[in-house]
PDB file of C-alpha atoms in Angstrom:
ATOM      1  CA  MET A   1     -48.198 -79.751 -75.560  1.00  0.00           C
ATOM      2  CA  ASP A   2     -45.527 -81.845 -73.659  1.00  0.00           C
ATOM      3  CA  LEU A   3     -45.161 -80.788 -69.654  1.00  0.00           C
ATOM      4  CA  LEU A   4     -42.155 -78.828 -70.739  1.00  0.00           C
ATOM      5  CA  ALA A   5     -43.695 -76.656 -73.216  1.00  0.00           C
ATOM      6  CA  ARG A   6     -47.067 -76.668 -70.648  1.00  0.00           C
ATOM      7  CA  VAL A   7     -44.229 -75.015 -67.564  1.00  0.00           C
ATOM      8  CA  GLN A   8     -42.514 -72.456 -69.966  1.00  0.00           C
ATOM      9  CA  HIS A   9     -46.034 -71.445 -71.138  1.00  0.00           C
ATOM     10  CA  LEU A  10     -47.695 -70.981 -67.280  1.00  0.00           C
ATOM     11  CA  PHE A  11     -44.140 -68.633 -66.816  1.00  0.00           C
ATOM     12  CA  MET A  12     -44.474 -66.600 -70.485  1.00  0.00           C
ATOM     13  CA  ALA A  13     -48.074 -66.032 -69.363  1.00  0.00           C
ATOM     14  CA  SER A  14     -47.561 -64.627 -66.053  1.00  0.00           C
ATOM     15  CA  ILE A  15     -44.407 -62.496 -67.624  1.00  0.00           C
ATOM     16  CA  THR A  16     -46.560 -61.175 -70.010  1.00  0.00           C
ATOM     17  CA  LEU A  17     -49.207 -60.326 -67.220  1.00  0.00           C
ATOM     18  CA  LYS A  18     -46.730 -58.600 -64.397  1.00  0.00           C
ATOM     19  CA  THR A  19     -45.314 -56.918 -67.757  1.00  0.00           C
ATOM     20  CA  GLN A  20     -48.487 -55.660 -68.741  1.00  0.00           C
ATOM     21  CA  ALA A  21     -49.541 -54.915 -65.350  1.00  0.00           C
ATOM     22  CA  LEU A  22     -46.577 -52.346 -64.753  1.00  0.00           C
ATOM     23  CA  PRO A  23     -47.902 -48.717 -66.330  1.00  0.00           C
ATOM     24  CA  LEU A  24     -51.280 -49.638 -64.533  1.00  0.00           C
ATOM     25  CA  LEU A  25     -50.341 -50.669 -61.179  1.00  0.00           C
ATOM     26  CA  ALA A  26     -47.243 -49.312 -60.427  1.00  0.00           C
ATOM     27  CA  PRO A  27     -48.532 -45.762 -59.351  1.00  0.00           C
ATOM     28  CA  VAL A  28     -51.449 -47.077 -57.304  1.00  0.00           C
ATOM     29  CA  ILE A  29     -48.795 -49.708 -55.534  1.00  0.00           C
ATOM     30  CA  VAL A  30     -46.933 -46.219 -53.806  1.00  0.00           C
ATOM     31  CA  ARG A  31     -50.672 -44.573 -53.433  1.00  0.00           C
ATOM     32  CA  ALA A  32     -51.349 -47.355 -51.384  1.00  0.00           C
ATOM     33  CA  ALA A  33     -47.775 -47.542 -50.073  1.00  0.00           C
ATOM     34  CA  GLU A  34     -48.482 -43.666 -48.840  1.00  0.00           C
ATOM     35  CA  MET A  35     -51.202 -44.338 -47.306  1.00  0.00           C
ATOM     36  CA  LEU A  36     -50.053 -47.427 -45.420  1.00  0.00           C
ATOM     37  CA  VAL A  37     -46.382 -45.348 -44.190  1.00  0.00           C
ATOM     38  CA  MET A  38     -48.939 -42.226 -43.168  1.00  0.00           C
ATOM     39  CA  GLY A  39     -51.371 -45.209 -40.615  1.00  0.00           C
ATOM     40  CA  PHE A  40     -48.195 -46.187 -39.322  1.00  0.00           C
ATOM     41  CA  HIS A  41     -47.369 -42.874 -37.780  1.00  0.00           C
ATOM     42  CA  GLN A  42     -50.232 -42.257 -36.789  1.00  0.00           C
ATOM     43  CA  GLN A  43     -50.135 -45.147 -35.491  1.00  0.00           C
ATOM     44  CA  LYS A  44     -52.520 -46.777 -37.210  1.00  0.00           C
ATOM     45  CA  LYS A  45     -52.952 -50.717 -38.121  1.00  0.00           C
ATOM     46  CA  VAL A  46     -53.954 -53.195 -40.978  1.00  0.00           C
ATOM     47  CA  LEU A  47     -57.415 -55.324 -40.740  1.00  0.00           C
ATOM     48  CA  SER A  48     -55.790 -57.811 -44.127  1.00  0.00           C
ATOM     49  CA  CYS A  49     -58.164 -60.449 -45.353  1.00  0.00           C
ATOM     50  CA  GLY A  50     -59.375 -62.711 -48.185  1.00  0.00           C
ATOM     51  CA  ASN A  51     -60.293 -66.470 -49.014  1.00  0.00           C
ATOM     52  CA  GLY A  52     -57.977 -69.153 -50.176  1.00  0.00           C
ATOM     53  CA  GLY A  53     -55.098 -68.530 -51.584  1.00  0.00           C
ATOM     54  CA  SER A  54     -56.007 -64.358 -50.656  1.00  0.00           C
ATOM     55  CA  ALA A  55     -56.294 -65.563 -47.235  1.00  0.00           C
ATOM     56  CA  GLY A  56     -52.877 -66.871 -47.506  1.00  0.00           C
ATOM     57  CA  ASP A  57     -52.029 -63.371 -48.608  1.00  0.00           C
ATOM     58  CA  ALA A  58     -53.664 -61.620 -46.126  1.00  0.00           C
ATOM     59  CA  GLN A  59     -51.261 -63.702 -43.633  1.00  0.00           C
ATOM     60  CA  HIS A  60     -48.660 -63.378 -45.567  1.00  0.00           C
ATOM     61  CA  PHE A  61     -48.892 -59.658 -45.840  1.00  0.00           C
ATOM     62  CA  SER A  62     -49.201 -59.327 -41.665  1.00  0.00           C
ATOM     63  CA  SER A  63     -46.484 -61.996 -40.406  1.00  0.00           C
ATOM     64  CA  GLU A  64     -43.719 -58.806 -43.634  1.00  0.00           C
ATOM     65  CA  MET A  65     -45.589 -56.216 -41.274  1.00  0.00           C
ATOM     66  CA  LEU A  66     -44.533 -57.698 -37.859  1.00  0.00           C
ATOM     67  CA  ASN A  67     -41.625 -59.347 -37.917  1.00  0.00           C
ATOM     68  CA  ARG A  68     -39.533 -58.438 -41.302  1.00  0.00           C
ATOM     69  CA  PHE A  69     -40.069 -58.208 -44.661  1.00  0.00           C
ATOM     70  CA  GLU A  70     -35.762 -57.856 -45.796  1.00  0.00           C
ATOM     71  CA  ARG A  71     -34.195 -55.306 -43.671  1.00  0.00           C
ATOM     72  CA  GLU A  72     -34.517 -55.304 -39.592  1.00  0.00           C
ATOM     73  CA  ARG A  73     -37.008 -52.719 -38.093  1.00  0.00           C
ATOM     74  CA  VAL A  74     -39.725 -53.154 -35.384  1.00  0.00           C
ATOM     75  CA  GLY A  75     -42.837 -54.819 -35.880  1.00  0.00           C
ATOM     76  CA  LEU A  76     -45.645 -52.902 -37.778  1.00  0.00           C
ATOM     77  CA  PRO A  77     -48.875 -53.771 -36.251  1.00  0.00           C
ATOM     78  CA  ALA A  78     -50.315 -55.410 -38.745  1.00  0.00           C
ATOM     79  CA  VAL A  79     -53.439 -57.946 -37.844  1.00  0.00           C
ATOM     80  CA  ALA A  80     -54.471 -61.141 -40.231  1.00  0.00           C
ATOM     81  CA  LEU A  81     -58.369 -61.562 -39.940  1.00  0.00           C
ATOM     82  CA  THR A  82     -58.193 -65.030 -41.343  1.00  0.00           C
ATOM     83  CA  THR A  83     -56.020 -66.624 -38.797  1.00  0.00           C
ATOM     84  CA  ASP A  84     -58.183 -67.524 -35.759  1.00  0.00           C
ATOM     85  CA  SER A  85     -60.430 -70.811 -36.539  1.00  0.00           C
ATOM     86  CA  SER A  86     -61.797 -70.460 -33.321  1.00  0.00           C
ATOM     87  CA  THR A  87     -63.716 -66.990 -33.820  1.00  0.00           C
ATOM     88  CA  ILE A  88     -64.195 -67.678 -37.836  1.00  0.00           C
ATOM     89  CA  THR A  89     -65.710 -71.009 -36.488  1.00  0.00           C
ATOM     90  CA  SER A  90     -68.056 -69.590 -33.920  1.00  0.00           C
ATOM     91  CA  ILE A  91     -69.020 -66.694 -36.442  1.00  0.00           C
ATOM     92  CA  ALA A  92     -69.729 -68.841 -39.252  1.00  0.00           C
ATOM     93  CA  ASN A  93     -72.258 -71.416 -37.210  1.00  0.00           C
ATOM     94  CA  ASP A  94     -73.608 -68.418 -35.028  1.00  0.00           C
ATOM     95  CA  TYR A  95     -74.186 -65.736 -38.281  1.00  0.00           C
ATOM     96  CA  ALA A  96     -73.467 -66.684 -41.399  1.00  0.00           C
ATOM     97  CA  TYR A  97     -70.043 -66.308 -43.339  1.00  0.00           C
ATOM     98  CA  GLU A  98     -70.804 -64.060 -44.743  1.00  0.00           C
ATOM     99  CA  GLN A  99     -69.860 -61.945 -41.363  1.00  0.00           C
ATOM    100  CA  VAL A 100     -66.668 -63.877 -40.352  1.00  0.00           C
ATOM    101  CA  PHE A 101     -63.956 -61.104 -40.941  1.00  0.00           C
ATOM    102  CA  ALA A 102     -67.298 -57.561 -40.728  1.00  0.00           C
ATOM    103  CA  LYS A 103     -67.537 -59.231 -37.220  1.00  0.00           C
ATOM    104  CA  GLN A 104     -63.641 -59.129 -36.393  1.00  0.00           C
ATOM    105  CA  ILE A 105     -63.536 -55.189 -38.138  1.00  0.00           C
ATOM    106  CA  TYR A 106     -66.334 -53.657 -35.258  1.00  0.00           C
ATOM    107  CA  ALA A 107     -64.740 -55.512 -32.583  1.00  0.00           C
ATOM    108  CA  LEU A 108     -60.583 -54.435 -33.847  1.00  0.00           C
ATOM    109  CA  GLY A 109     -61.020 -52.403 -36.313  1.00  0.00           C
ATOM    110  CA  GLN A 110     -60.821 -47.950 -35.016  1.00  0.00           C
ATOM    111  CA  ASP A 111     -60.851 -44.816 -36.534  1.00  0.00           C
ATOM    112  CA  GLY A 112     -57.717 -44.088 -39.405  1.00  0.00           C
ATOM    113  CA  ASP A 113     -56.859 -48.202 -39.521  1.00  0.00           C
ATOM    114  CA  ILE A 114     -56.845 -50.111 -43.005  1.00  0.00           C
ATOM    115  CA  LEU A 115     -57.963 -52.992 -43.995  1.00  0.00           C
ATOM    116  CA  LEU A 116     -56.596 -54.906 -47.032  1.00  0.00           C
ATOM    117  CA  ALA A 117     -59.411 -56.781 -48.540  1.00  0.00           C
ATOM    118  CA  ILE A 118     -58.186 -59.078 -51.359  1.00  0.00           C
ATOM    119  CA  SER A 119     -60.006 -60.747 -53.680  1.00  0.00           C
ATOM    120  CA  THR A 120     -59.159 -63.264 -57.069  1.00  0.00           C
ATOM    121  CA  SER A 121     -62.912 -61.813 -58.416  1.00  0.00           C
ATOM    122  CA  GLY A 122     -63.703 -59.072 -56.107  1.00  0.00           C
ATOM    123  CA  ASN A 123     -66.590 -60.343 -55.197  1.00  0.00           C
ATOM    124  CA  SER A 124     -66.497 -62.544 -52.061  1.00  0.00           C
ATOM    125  CA  ALA A 125     -68.938 -61.875 -49.745  1.00  0.00           C
ATOM    126  CA  ASN A 126     -67.033 -62.219 -46.449  1.00  0.00           C
ATOM    127  CA  VAL A 127     -65.189 -59.779 -48.438  1.00  0.00           C
ATOM    128  CA  ILE A 128     -67.775 -57.061 -49.579  1.00  0.00           C
ATOM    129  CA  GLN A 129     -69.424 -56.999 -45.471  1.00  0.00           C
ATOM    130  CA  ALA A 130     -65.592 -56.476 -44.732  1.00  0.00           C
ATOM    131  CA  ILE A 131     -65.559 -52.885 -46.907  1.00  0.00           C
ATOM    132  CA  HIS A 132     -69.076 -52.326 -44.810  1.00  0.00           C
ATOM    133  CA  ALA A 133     -68.449 -52.628 -41.577  1.00  0.00           C
ATOM    134  CA  ALA A 134     -64.376 -50.460 -42.268  1.00  0.00           C
ATOM    135  CA  HIS A 135     -66.235 -47.382 -44.584  1.00  0.00           C
ATOM    136  CA  GLU A 136     -69.223 -48.055 -40.426  1.00  0.00           C
ATOM    137  CA  LYS A 137     -65.066 -48.100 -38.754  1.00  0.00           C
ATOM    138  CA  GLN A 138     -64.346 -44.945 -40.402  1.00  0.00           C
ATOM    139  CA  MET A 139     -61.165 -47.094 -41.921  1.00  0.00           C
ATOM    140  CA  ARG A 140     -59.575 -46.637 -45.139  1.00  0.00           C
ATOM    141  CA  VAL A 141     -60.053 -49.049 -47.402  1.00  0.00           C
ATOM    142  CA  ILE A 142     -57.119 -50.913 -50.102  1.00  0.00           C
ATOM    143  CA  CYS A 143     -58.314 -53.838 -52.488  1.00  0.00           C
ATOM    144  CA  LEU A 144     -56.356 -56.041 -54.015  1.00  0.00           C
ATOM    145  CA  THR A 145     -58.788 -57.152 -57.361  1.00  0.00           C
ATOM    146  CA  GLY A 146     -58.734 -58.740 -60.342  1.00  0.00           C
ATOM    147  CA  LYS A 147     -61.004 -59.276 -63.633  1.00  0.00           C
ATOM    148  CA  ASP A 148     -63.306 -55.999 -63.310  1.00  0.00           C
ATOM    149  CA  GLY A 149     -63.080 -56.000 -59.570  1.00  0.00           C
ATOM    150  CA  GLY A 150     -66.161 -57.357 -59.499  1.00  0.00           C
ATOM    151  CA  LYS A 151     -69.030 -55.515 -56.615  1.00  0.00           C
ATOM    152  CA  MET A 152     -65.505 -54.587 -54.699  1.00  0.00           C
ATOM    153  CA  ALA A 153     -65.043 -51.720 -57.017  1.00  0.00           C
ATOM    154  CA  GLU A 154     -68.142 -50.075 -56.374  1.00  0.00           C
ATOM    155  CA  LEU A 155     -68.134 -49.993 -52.538  1.00  0.00           C
ATOM    156  CA  LEU A 156     -64.989 -47.885 -52.493  1.00  0.00           C
ATOM    157  CA  SER A 157     -64.862 -44.420 -51.182  1.00  0.00           C
ATOM    158  CA  PRO A 158     -63.194 -41.299 -52.879  1.00  0.00           C
ATOM    159  CA  GLU A 159     -60.288 -41.966 -50.268  1.00  0.00           C
ATOM    160  CA  ASP A 160     -60.108 -45.897 -50.794  1.00  0.00           C
ATOM    161  CA  ILE A 161     -57.714 -47.635 -53.379  1.00  0.00           C
ATOM    162  CA  GLU A 162     -58.011 -50.165 -55.590  1.00  0.00           C
ATOM    163  CA  ILE A 163     -54.830 -52.399 -57.415  1.00  0.00           C
ATOM    164  CA  ARG A 164     -56.534 -54.185 -59.795  1.00  0.00           C
ATOM    165  CA  VAL A 165     -54.839 -57.063 -61.766  1.00  0.00           C
ATOM    166  CA  SER A 166     -56.834 -57.151 -65.268  1.00  0.00           C
ATOM    167  CA  SER A 167     -56.629 -60.971 -65.888  1.00  0.00           C
ATOM    168  CA  MET A 168     -59.318 -64.024 -66.046  1.00  0.00           C
ATOM    169  CA  SER A 169     -57.093 -66.340 -64.582  1.00  0.00           C
ATOM    170  CA  THR A 170     -57.129 -66.346 -61.220  1.00  0.00           C
ATOM    171  CA  ALA A 171     -53.904 -68.240 -60.501  1.00  0.00           C
ATOM    172  CA  ARG A 172     -52.460 -64.829 -62.920  1.00  0.00           C
ATOM    173  CA  ILE A 173     -54.000 -62.478 -60.457  1.00  0.00           C
ATOM    174  CA  GLN A 174     -53.074 -64.511 -57.511  1.00  0.00           C
ATOM    175  CA  GLU A 175     -49.305 -64.488 -59.031  1.00  0.00           C
ATOM    176  CA  VAL A 176     -49.567 -60.322 -59.414  1.00  0.00           C
ATOM    177  CA  HIS A 177     -51.164 -60.064 -56.434  1.00  0.00           C
ATOM    178  CA  LEU A 178     -48.158 -61.702 -54.712  1.00  0.00           C
ATOM    179  CA  LEU A 179     -45.620 -59.185 -56.246  1.00  0.00           C
ATOM    180  CA  ILE A 180     -47.498 -56.185 -55.197  1.00  0.00           C
ATOM    181  CA  ILE A 181     -47.601 -57.457 -51.115  1.00  0.00           C
ATOM    182  CA  HIS A 182     -43.267 -57.491 -51.792  1.00  0.00           C
ATOM    183  CA  CYS A 183     -43.534 -53.380 -53.926  1.00  0.00           C
ATOM    184  CA  LEU A 184     -46.082 -52.819 -50.602  1.00  0.00           C
ATOM    185  CA  CYS A 185     -43.539 -53.837 -48.496  1.00  0.00           C
ATOM    186  CA  ASP A 186     -40.456 -52.975 -50.163  1.00  0.00           C
ATOM    187  CA  LEU A 187     -42.145 -49.593 -50.386  1.00  0.00           C
ATOM    188  CA  ILE A 188     -42.828 -49.591 -46.650  1.00  0.00           C
ATOM    189  CA  ASP A 189     -39.282 -50.087 -45.939  1.00  0.00           C
ATOM    190  CA  ARG A 190     -37.938 -48.078 -47.911  1.00  0.00           C
ATOM    191  CA  GLN A 191     -40.113 -44.767 -46.585  1.00  0.00           C
ATOM    192  CA  LEU A 192     -39.595 -46.099 -43.234  1.00  0.00           C
ATOM    193  CA  LEU A 193     -35.408 -46.877 -43.592  1.00  0.00           C
ATOM    194  CA  GLY A 194     -34.708 -45.074 -45.966  1.00  0.00           C
ATOM    195  CA  ALA A 195     -32.848 -46.491 -48.714  1.00  0.00           C
ATOM    196  CA  GLU A 196     -30.276 -48.897 -48.279  1.00  0.00           C
TER     197      GLU A 196
END
């Protein structure tokens, strides 16, 4: 396969997965956006976490909330638990890497806050521990997962929301996760600011 054909194949694979996922994920994305807006109305915050590309997604969501998405508005309280290298490395060194998000949630999380937990496999040990910590703090959880949802899907309470991208390709899952994050940002702004 030549390189041009390969690029075309990758574009089509991404488009196909997004098209297939749309009818399944759209109602769940709406529910998640409504949960986030309700939290913001109640003066609650969103803590987000993930590893690798999912860490980037957690930071992307947080930055869109704290600054703005596509429209001018006041900043909304969101914290990515992936950005403080001193905190992450001290927890990993003194305890275990599995605790890098959970320990931050125990310190920062409050009743009614929301955890946005992102893992393409649904099996990231430190994100699983973050969900346990969030539940102990009486936080609600929104998970972005892939594949079969992994162990994270099994941990969720009825009040939590899983947005699962049913694919075995990590790259394709991440592409849809980013689109989901942009949908959440757009729906949050529409609920807070009205239609443009």
